[in-house]
Short mmCIF file of C-alpha atoms in Angstrom, two decimals:
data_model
loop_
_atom_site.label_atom_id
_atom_site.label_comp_id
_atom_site.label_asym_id
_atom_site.label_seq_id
_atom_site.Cartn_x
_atom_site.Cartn_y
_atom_site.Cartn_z
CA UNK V 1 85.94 118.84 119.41
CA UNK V 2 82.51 118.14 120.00
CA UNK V 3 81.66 115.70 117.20
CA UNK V 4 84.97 114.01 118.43
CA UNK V 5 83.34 113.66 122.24
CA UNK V 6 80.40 112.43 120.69
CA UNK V 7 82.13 110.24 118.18
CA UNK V 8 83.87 108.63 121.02
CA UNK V 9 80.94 108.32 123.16
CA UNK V 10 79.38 106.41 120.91
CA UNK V 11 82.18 103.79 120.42
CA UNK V 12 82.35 103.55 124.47
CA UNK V 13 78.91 102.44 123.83
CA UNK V 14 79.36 99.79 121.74
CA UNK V 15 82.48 98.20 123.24
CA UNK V 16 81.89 99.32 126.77
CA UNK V 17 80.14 95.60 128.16
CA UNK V 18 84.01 94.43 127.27
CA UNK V 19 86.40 97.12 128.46
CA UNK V 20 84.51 97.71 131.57
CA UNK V 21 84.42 93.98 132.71
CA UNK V 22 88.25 93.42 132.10
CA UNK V 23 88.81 97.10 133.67
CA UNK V 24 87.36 95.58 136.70
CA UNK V 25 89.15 92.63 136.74
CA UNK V 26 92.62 94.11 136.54
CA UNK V 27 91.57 96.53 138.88
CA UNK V 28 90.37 93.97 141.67
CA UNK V 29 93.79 92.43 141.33
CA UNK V 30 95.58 95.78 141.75
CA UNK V 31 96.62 95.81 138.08
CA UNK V 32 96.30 99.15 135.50
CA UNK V 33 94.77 98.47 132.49
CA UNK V 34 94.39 100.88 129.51
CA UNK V 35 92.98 100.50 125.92
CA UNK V 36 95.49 102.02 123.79
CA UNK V 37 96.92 102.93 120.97
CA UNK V 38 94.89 102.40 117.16
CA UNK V 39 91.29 101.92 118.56
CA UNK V 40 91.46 105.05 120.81
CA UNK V 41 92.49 106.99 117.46
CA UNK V 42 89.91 104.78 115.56
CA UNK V 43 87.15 106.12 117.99
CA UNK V 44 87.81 109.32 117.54
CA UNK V 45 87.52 109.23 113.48
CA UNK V 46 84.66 106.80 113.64
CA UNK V 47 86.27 104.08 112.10
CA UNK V 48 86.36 101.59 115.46
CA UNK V 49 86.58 97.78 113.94
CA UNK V 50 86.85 94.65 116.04
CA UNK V 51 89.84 94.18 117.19
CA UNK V 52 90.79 95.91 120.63
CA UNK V 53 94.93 96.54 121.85
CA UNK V 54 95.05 97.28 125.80
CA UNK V 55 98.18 97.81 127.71
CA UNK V 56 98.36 96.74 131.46
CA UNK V 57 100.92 96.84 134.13
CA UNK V 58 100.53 93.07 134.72
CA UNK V 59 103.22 90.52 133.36
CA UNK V 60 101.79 88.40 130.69
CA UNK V 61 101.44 85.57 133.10
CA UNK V 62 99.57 87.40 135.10
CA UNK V 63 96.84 88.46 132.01
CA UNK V 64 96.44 84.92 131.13
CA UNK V 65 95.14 84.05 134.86
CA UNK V 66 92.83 87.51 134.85
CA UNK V 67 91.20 86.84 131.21
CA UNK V 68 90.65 83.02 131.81
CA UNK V 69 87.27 81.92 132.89
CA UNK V 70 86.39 85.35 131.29
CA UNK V 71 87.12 85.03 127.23
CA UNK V 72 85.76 82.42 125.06
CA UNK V 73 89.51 81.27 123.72
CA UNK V 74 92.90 82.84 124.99
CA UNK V 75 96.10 82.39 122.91
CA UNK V 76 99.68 83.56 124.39
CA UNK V 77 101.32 83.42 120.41
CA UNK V 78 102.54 87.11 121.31
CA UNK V 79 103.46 85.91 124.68
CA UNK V 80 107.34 86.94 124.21
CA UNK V 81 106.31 90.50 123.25
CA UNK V 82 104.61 90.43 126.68
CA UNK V 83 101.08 89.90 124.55
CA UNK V 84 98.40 87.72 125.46
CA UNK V 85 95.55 87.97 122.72
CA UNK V 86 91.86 86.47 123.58
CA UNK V 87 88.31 86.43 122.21
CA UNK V 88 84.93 87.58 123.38
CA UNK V 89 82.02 87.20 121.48
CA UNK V 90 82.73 89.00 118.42
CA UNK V 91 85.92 91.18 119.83
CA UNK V 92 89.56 89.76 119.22
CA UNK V 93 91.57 91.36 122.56
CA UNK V 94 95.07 91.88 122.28
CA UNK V 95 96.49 92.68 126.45
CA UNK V 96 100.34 93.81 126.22
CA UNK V 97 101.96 94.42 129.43
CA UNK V 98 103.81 98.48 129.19
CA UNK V 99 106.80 98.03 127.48
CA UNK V 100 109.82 99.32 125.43
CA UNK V 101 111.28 98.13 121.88
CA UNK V 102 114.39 99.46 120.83
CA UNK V 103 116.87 97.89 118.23
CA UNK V 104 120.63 97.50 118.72
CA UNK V 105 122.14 99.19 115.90
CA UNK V 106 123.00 95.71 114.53
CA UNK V 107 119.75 93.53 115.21
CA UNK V 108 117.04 92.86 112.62
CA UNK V 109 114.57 91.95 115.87
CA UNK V 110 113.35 94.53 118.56
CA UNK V 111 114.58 93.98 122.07
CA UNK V 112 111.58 93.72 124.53
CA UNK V 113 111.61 95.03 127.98
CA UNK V 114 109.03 95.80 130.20
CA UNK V 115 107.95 99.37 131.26
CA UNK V 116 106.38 100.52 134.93
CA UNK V 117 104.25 103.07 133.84
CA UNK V 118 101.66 104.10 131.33
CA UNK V 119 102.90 107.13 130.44
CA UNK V 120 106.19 105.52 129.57
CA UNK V 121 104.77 102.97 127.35
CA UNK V 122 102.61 105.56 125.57
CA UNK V 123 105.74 107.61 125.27
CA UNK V 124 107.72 104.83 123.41
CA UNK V 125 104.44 104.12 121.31
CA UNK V 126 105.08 105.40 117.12
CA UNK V 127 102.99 108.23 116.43
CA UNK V 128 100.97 110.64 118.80
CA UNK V 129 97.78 109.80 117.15
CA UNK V 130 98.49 106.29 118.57
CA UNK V 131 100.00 107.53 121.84
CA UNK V 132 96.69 108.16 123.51
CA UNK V 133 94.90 105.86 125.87
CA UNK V 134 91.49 105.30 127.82
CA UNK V 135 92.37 104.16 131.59
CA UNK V 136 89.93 101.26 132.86
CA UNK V 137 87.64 101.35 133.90
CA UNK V 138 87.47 104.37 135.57
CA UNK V 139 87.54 105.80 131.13
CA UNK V 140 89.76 108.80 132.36
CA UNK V 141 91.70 110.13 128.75
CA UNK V 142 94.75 109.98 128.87
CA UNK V 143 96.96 112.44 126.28
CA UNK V 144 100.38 113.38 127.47
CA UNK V 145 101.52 114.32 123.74
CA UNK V 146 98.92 116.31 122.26
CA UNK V 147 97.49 113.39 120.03
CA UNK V 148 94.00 114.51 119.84
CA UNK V 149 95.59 117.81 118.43
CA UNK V 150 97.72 116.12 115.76
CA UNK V 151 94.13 114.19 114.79
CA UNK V 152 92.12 117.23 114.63
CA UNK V 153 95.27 118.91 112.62
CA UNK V 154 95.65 115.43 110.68
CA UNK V 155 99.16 115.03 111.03
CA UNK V 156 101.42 112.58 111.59
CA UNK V 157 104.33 113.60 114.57
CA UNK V 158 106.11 111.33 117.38
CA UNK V 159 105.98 111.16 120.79
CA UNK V 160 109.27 112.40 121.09
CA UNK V 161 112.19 113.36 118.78
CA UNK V 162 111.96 111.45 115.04
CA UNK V 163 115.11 110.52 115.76
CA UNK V 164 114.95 108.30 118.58
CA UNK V 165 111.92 106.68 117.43
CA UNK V 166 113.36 105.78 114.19
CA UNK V 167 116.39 104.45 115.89
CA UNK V 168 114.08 102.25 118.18
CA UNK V 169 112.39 100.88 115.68
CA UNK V 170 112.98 102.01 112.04
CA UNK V 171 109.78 99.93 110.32
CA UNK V 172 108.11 103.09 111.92
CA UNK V 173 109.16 105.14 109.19
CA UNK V 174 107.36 102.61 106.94
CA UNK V 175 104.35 103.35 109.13
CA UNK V 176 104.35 106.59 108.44
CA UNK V 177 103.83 106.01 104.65
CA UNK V 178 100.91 103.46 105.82
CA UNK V 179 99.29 105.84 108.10
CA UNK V 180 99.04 108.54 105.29
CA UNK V 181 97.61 106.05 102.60
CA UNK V 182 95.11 104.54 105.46
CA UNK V 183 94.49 107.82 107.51
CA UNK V 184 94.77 110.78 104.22
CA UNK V 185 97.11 112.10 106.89
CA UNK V 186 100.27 114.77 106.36
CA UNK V 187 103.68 113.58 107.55
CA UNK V 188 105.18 116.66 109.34
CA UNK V 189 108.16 118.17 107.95
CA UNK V 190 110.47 117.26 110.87
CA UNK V 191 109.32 113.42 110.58
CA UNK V 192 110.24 113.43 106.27
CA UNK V 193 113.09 115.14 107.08
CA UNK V 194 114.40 112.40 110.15
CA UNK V 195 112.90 109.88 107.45
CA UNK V 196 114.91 110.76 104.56
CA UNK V 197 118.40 111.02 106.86
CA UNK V 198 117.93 107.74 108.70
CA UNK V 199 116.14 105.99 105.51
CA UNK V 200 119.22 103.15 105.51
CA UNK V 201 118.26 101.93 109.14
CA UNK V 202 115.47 100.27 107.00
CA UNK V 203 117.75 97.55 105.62
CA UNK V 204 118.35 95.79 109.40
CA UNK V 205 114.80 95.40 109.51
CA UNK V 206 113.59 91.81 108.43
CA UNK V 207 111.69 91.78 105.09
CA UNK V 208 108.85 89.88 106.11
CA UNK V 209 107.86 92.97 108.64
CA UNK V 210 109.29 95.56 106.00
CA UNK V 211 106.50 93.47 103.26
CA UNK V 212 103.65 93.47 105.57
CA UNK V 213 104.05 97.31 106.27
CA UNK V 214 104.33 97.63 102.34
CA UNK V 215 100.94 95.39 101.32
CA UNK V 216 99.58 97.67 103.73
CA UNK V 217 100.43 100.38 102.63
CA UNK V 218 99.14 99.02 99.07
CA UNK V 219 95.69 98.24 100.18
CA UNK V 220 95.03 100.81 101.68
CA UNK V 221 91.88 103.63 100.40
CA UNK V 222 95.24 106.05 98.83
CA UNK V 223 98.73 103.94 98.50
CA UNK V 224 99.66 106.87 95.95
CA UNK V 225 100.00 108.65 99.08
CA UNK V 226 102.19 106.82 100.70
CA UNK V 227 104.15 105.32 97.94
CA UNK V 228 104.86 108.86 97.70
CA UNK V 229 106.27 109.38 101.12
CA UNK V 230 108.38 106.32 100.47
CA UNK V 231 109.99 107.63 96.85
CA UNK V 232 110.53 111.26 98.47
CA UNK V 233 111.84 110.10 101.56
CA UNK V 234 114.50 107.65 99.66
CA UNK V 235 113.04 104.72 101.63
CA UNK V 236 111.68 103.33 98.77
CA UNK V 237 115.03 102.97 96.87
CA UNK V 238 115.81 100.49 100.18
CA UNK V 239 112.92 98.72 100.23
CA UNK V 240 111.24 98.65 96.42
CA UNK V 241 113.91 100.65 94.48
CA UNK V 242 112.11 99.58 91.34
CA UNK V 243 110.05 102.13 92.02
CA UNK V 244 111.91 105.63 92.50
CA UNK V 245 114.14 104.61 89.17
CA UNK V 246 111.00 104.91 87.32
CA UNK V 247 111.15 108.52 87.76
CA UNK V 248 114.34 108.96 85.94
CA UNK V 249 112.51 107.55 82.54
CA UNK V 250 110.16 108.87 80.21
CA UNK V 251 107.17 107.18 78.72
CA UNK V 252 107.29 106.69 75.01
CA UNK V 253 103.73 107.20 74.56
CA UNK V 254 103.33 109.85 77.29
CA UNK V 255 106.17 111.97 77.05
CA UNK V 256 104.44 114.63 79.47
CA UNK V 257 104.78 112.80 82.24
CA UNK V 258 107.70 110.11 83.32
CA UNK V 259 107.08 106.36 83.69
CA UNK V 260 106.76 107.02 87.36
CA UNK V 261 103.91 109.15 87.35
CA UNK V 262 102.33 107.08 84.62
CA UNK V 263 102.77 104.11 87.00
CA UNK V 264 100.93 105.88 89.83
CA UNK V 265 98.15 107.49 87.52
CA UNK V 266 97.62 103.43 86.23
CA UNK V 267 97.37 102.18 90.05
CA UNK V 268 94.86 104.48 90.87
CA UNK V 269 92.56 103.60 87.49
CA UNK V 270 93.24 100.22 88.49
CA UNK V 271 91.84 100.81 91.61
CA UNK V 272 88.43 101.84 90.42
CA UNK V 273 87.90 98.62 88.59
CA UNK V 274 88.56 96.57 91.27
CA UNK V 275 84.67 95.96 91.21
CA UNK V 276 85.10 93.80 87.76
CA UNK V 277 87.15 91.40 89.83
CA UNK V 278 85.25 88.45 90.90
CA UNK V 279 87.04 88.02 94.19
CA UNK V 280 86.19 91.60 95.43
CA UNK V 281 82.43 90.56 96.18
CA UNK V 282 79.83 93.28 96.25
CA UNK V 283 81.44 97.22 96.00
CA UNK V 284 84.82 95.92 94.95
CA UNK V 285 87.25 96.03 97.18
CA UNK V 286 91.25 96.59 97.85
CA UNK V 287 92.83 93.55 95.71
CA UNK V 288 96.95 92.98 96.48
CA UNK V 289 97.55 91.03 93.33
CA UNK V 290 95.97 93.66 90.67
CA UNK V 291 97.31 96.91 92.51
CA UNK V 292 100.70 95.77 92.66
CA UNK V 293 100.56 94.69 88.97
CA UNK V 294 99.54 97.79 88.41
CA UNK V 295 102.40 99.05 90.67
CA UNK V 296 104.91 96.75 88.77
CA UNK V 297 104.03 96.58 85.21
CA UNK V 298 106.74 99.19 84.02
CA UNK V 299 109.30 98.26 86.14
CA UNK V 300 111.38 96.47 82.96
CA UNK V 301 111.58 99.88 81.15
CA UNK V 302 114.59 101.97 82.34
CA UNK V 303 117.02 98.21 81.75
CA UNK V 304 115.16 97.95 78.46
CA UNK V 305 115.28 102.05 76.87
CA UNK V 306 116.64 102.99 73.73
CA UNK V 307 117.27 105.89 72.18
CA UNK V 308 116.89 106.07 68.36
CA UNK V 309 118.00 108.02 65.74
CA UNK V 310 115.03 110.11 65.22
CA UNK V 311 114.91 110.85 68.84
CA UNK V 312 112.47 108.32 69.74
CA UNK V 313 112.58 105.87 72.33
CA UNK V 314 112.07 102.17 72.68
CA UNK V 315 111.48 100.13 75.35
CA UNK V 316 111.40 96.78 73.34
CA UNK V 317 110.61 93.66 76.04
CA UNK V 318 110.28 95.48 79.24
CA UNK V 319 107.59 93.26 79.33
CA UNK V 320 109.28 89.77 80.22
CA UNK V 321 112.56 92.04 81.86
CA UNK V 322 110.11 93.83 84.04
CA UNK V 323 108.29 90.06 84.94
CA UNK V 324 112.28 89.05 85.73
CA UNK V 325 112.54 91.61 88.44
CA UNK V 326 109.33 91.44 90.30
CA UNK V 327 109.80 87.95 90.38
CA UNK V 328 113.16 88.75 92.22
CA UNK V 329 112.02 92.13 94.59
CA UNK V 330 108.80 89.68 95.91
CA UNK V 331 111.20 86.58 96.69
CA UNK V 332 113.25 89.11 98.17
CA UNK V 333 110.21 90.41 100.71
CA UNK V 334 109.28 86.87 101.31
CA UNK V 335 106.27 86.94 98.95
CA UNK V 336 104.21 83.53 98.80
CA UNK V 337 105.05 81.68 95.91
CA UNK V 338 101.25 81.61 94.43
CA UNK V 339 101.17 85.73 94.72
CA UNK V 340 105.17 86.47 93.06
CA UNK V 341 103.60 84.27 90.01
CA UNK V 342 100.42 85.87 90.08
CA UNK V 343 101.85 89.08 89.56
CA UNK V 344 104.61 88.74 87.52
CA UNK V 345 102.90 86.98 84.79
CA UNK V 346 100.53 90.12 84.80
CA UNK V 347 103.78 92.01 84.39
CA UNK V 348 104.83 89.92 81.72
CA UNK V 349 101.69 89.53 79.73
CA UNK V 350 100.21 93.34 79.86
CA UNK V 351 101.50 94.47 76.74
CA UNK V 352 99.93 91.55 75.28
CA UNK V 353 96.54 93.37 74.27
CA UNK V 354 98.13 96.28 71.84
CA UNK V 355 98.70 93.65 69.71
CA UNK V 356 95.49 93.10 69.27
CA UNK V 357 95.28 96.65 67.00
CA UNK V 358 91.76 97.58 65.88
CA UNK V 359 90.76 93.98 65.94
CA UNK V 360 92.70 91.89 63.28
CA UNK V 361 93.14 88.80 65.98
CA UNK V 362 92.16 85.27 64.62
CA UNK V 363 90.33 82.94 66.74
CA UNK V 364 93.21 81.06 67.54
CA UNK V 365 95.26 84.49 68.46
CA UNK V 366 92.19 85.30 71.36
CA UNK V 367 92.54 81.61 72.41
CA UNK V 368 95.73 82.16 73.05
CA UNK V 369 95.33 85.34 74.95
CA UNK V 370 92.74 83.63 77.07
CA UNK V 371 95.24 80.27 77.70
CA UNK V 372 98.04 82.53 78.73
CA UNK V 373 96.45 84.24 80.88
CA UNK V 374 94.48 81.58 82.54
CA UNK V 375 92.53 81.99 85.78
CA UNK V 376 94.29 86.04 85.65
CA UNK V 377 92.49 86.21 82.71
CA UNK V 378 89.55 89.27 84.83
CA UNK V 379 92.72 90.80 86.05
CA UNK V 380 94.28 91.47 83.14
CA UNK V 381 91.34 92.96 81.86
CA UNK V 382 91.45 95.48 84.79
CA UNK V 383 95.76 96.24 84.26
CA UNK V 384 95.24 96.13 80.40
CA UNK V 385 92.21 99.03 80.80
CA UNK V 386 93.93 101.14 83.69
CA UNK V 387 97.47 101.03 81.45
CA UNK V 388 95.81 103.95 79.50
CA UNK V 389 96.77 107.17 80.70
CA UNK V 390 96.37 109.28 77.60
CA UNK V 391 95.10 112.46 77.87
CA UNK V 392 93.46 112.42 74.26
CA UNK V 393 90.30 111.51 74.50
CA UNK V 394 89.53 110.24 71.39
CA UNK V 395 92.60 107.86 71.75
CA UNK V 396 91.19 106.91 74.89
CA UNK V 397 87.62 106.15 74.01
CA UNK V 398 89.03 104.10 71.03
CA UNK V 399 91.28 101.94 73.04
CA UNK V 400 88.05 100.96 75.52
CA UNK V 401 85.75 100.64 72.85
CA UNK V 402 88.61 97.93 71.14
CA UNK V 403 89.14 96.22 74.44
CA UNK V 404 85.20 96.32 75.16
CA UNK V 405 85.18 94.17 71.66
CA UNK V 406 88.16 92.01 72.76
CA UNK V 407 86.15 91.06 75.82
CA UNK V 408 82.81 90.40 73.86
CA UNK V 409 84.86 87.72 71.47
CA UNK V 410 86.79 85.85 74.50
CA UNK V 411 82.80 85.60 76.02
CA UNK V 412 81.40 84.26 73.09
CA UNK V 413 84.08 82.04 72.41
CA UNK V 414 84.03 80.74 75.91
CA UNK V 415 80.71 80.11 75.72
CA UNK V 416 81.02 78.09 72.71
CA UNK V 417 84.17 76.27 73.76
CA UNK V 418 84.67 77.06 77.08
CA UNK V 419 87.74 78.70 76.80
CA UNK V 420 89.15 78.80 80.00
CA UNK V 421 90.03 74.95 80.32
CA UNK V 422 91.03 74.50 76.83
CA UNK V 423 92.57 71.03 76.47
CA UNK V 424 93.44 68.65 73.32
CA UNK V 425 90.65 66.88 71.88
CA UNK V 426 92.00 63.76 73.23
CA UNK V 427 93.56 62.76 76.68
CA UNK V 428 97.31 61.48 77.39
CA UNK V 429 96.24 57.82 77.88
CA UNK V 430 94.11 58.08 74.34
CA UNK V 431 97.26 59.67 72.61
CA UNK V 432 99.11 56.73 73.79
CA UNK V 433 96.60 53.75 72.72
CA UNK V 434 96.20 55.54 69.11
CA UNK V 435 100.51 55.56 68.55
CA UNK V 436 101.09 52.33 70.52
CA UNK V 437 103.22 54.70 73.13
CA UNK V 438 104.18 54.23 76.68
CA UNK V 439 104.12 57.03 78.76
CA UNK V 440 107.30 59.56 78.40
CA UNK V 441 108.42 62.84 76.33
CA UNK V 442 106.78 61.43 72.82
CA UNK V 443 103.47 61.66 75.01
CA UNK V 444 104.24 65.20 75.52
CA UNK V 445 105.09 66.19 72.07
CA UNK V 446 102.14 64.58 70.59
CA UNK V 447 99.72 66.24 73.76
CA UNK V 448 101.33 69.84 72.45
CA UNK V 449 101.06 69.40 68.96
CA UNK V 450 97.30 68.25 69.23
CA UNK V 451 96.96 71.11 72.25
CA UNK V 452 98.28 74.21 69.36
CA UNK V 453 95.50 72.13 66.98
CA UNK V 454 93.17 72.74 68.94
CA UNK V 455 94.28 76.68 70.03
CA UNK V 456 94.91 77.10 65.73
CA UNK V 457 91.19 75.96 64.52
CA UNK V 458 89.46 75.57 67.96
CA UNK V 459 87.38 71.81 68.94
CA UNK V 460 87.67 69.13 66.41
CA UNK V 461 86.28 66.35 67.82
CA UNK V 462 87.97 63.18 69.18
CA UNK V 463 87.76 61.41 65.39
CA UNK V 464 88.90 64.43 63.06
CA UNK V 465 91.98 64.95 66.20
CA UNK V 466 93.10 61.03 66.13
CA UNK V 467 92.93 61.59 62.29
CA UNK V 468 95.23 64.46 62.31
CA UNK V 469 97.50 62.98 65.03
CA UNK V 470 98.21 59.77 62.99
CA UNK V 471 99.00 61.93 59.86
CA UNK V 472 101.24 64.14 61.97
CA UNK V 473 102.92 60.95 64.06
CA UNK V 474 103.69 59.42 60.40
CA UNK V 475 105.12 62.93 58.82
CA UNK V 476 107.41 62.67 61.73
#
């Protein structure tokens, strides 16, 4: 308990000059004012960032009037959940008047009303981890649930019975997944067990809440985690079944473990090559788009499996079946357009690679491969390399060592023809002076046939491709 005070001392340190001023300025007006809630936990663990949730008893009319004059910007966006959120200096400040949020059993949006107390708003709040607050700015701890407990203990409980909380707001059961991924944290038994018998409330929630809880849960340091929480508890069957009807499959090349655990064992490799992805900057970092490839990239196999005669079994094109579905499951939790694409034509084009054997490709066949992939091209690298789960070594080190050589040709062919913006040898508007063409679907046809030309024997120059494109233009 010690390192804890000392832990937390130090974060009153550093945010202190804030808290302390708005503490008095609530307090001069005869308001209570609190910080509450995720940074009190964060404080304790260490882990404080830069964003700051308070609770007061003022109305939200009444915030905006203390914090002007006082923050450098003030935004009311949150202003019907009784929120007004400001800046100062480097601190975003979110100021929520005590409240209540509890769901009619029909509603996909939470009700709002205002609390009177403190202690009744903490009491409503998900989790006691996140039910314990820091009065301002007298900094008197406040704790009526035995949150600093549950932290020490790392467990996740609520303030009161599962039950009710789930019933006032059932995303919460979706935050207890997230908390365990983000936090390493233990769900108690009672809170899987309210989980798994109230896991339908899920389906009132909207998806664009039940998706943001999900990427969350996806990003953060162990989603295996939580994605565990959500198969066991059966929430996952409501909100990604793809997922749980993995489990029910096994893996034709890994028949000791099912597609499910495969899938899991391929996020986490994934995961430690996030640093070969040039968007995660210096260390790596948690990328949506290649972990829920990774997630995804099986998903086609139970529609697609086969049994054969010899007791084998296929899964011929769970490839482009398993593209099909994610496409639908992230339009159906409001994924942006840009992301559902990205991913599913990871899903569709991971199986791609094993073609490649011990190196018999062509040119024109790793061309290809680089085309299809397009600017996805470094993150199919990382799903092609984590897809290998074998536990034979040898089988293992072979498959790198083949991809490692894959890799080396699409670099030096880049860097000869630079791959990645492969085009025809001549434009649309040259196509059409050579054939005497206006522009429509002949254009086209003669732009693909000299665009597989130029895939087939790589750059042929503008003369040697108008050559060709005559010949081909008079065969037709």
């Amino acid at each position: 308990m010690g390192e804890v005070q000392a832990r937390v001392a130090r974060e009153l340190e550093r945010i202190g000059p804030v808290v302390d001023e708005l503490g008095e300025r609530f307090a001069a007006a005869g308001e209570e004012l609190a910080l509450v809630g995720g940074p009190v936990r964060d404080a304790m663990l260490g882990r404080l960032q830069q964003d700051l949730d308070l609770t007061t008893s003022a109305r939200p009319e009444t915030t905006e009037r203390l914090v002007a004059g006082w923050a450098d910007a003030v935004w009311d966006i949150g202003r019907a959940y009784g929120t007004i959120g400001c800046r100062k200096g480097d601190w975003t400040v979110e100021i929520t008047t005590y409240r209540s949020e509890a769901y009619d059993p029909d509603s996909r949006k939470p009700e709002v009303v205002y609390g009177d107390s403190l202690a009744g708003d903490l009491g409503r709040r998900d989790f006691t981890i996140n039910s314990m607050a820091l009065t301002l700015p007298d900094r008197g701890f406040e704790d009526p649930y035995g949150g600093i407990v549950d932290l020490a203990h790392r467990t996740l409980r609520t303030p009161g019975t599962p039950e009710q909380s789930f019933s006032d707001d059932p995303l919460r059961m979706m935050r207890a997944a997230r908390f365990s991924a983000q936090l390493g944290f233990e769900v108690a038994p009672e809170v899987l067990a309210a989980m798994s018998d109230m896991a339908e409330r899920i389906t009132i929630v909207s998806a664009e809440r039940v998706r943001d809880e999900l990427v969350k849960t996806v990003m953060a340091p162990d989603p295996v985690r939580g994605l565990r929480v959500l198969v066991e508890t059966g929430l996952a069957a409501h909100v990604l079944p793809e997922l749980p009807a993995l489990a029910l499959e096994r893996d034709e090349h890994h028949r000791h473990k099912d597609v499910y655990e495969h899938t899991l064992t391929v996020l986490e490799q994934s995961i430690d090559l996030e640093d070969r992805l040039p968007a995660a900057g210096e260390g790596g970092g948690p990328d949506f788009v290649a972990r829920f490839a990774a997630l995804m990239h099986d998903v086609g196999k139970p529609r697609t499996r086969r049994f054969l005669a010899d007791g084998s079994v296929t899964f011929h094109h769970h490839d482009v079946v398993g593209a099909k579905l994610t496409r639908k499951r992230m339009q159906a939790l409001r994924f942006s357009r840009d992301q559902t694409e990205a991913v599913a034509t990871l899903v569709e084009l991971h199986l791609r690679f094993h073609g490649y054997g011990s190196g018999e490709w062509t040119d024109s066949a790793v061309r290809r491969y680089v085309r299809d992939a397009g600017p996805l091209l470094p993150w199919l690298h990382v799903l092609t390399r984590a897809d290998c789960t074998t536990r034979n070594q040898r089988k293992a080190e072979r498959l790198r060592r083949t991809y490692d050589e894959l890799e080396d040709r699409i670099e030096r062919l880049s860097e000869e023809e630079e791959l990645a913006s492969i085009r025809p040898d001549l434009d649309g508007n040259q196509i059409m002076r050579l054939l005497g063409l206006g522009p429509g679907r002949e254009v086209g046809e003669a732009y693909r046939y000299l665009l597989d030309l130029r895939l087939e024997e790589g750059p042929l120059g503008e003369d040697v491709a108008a050559e060709r494109l005559r010949a081909w233009w008079a065969a037709r």
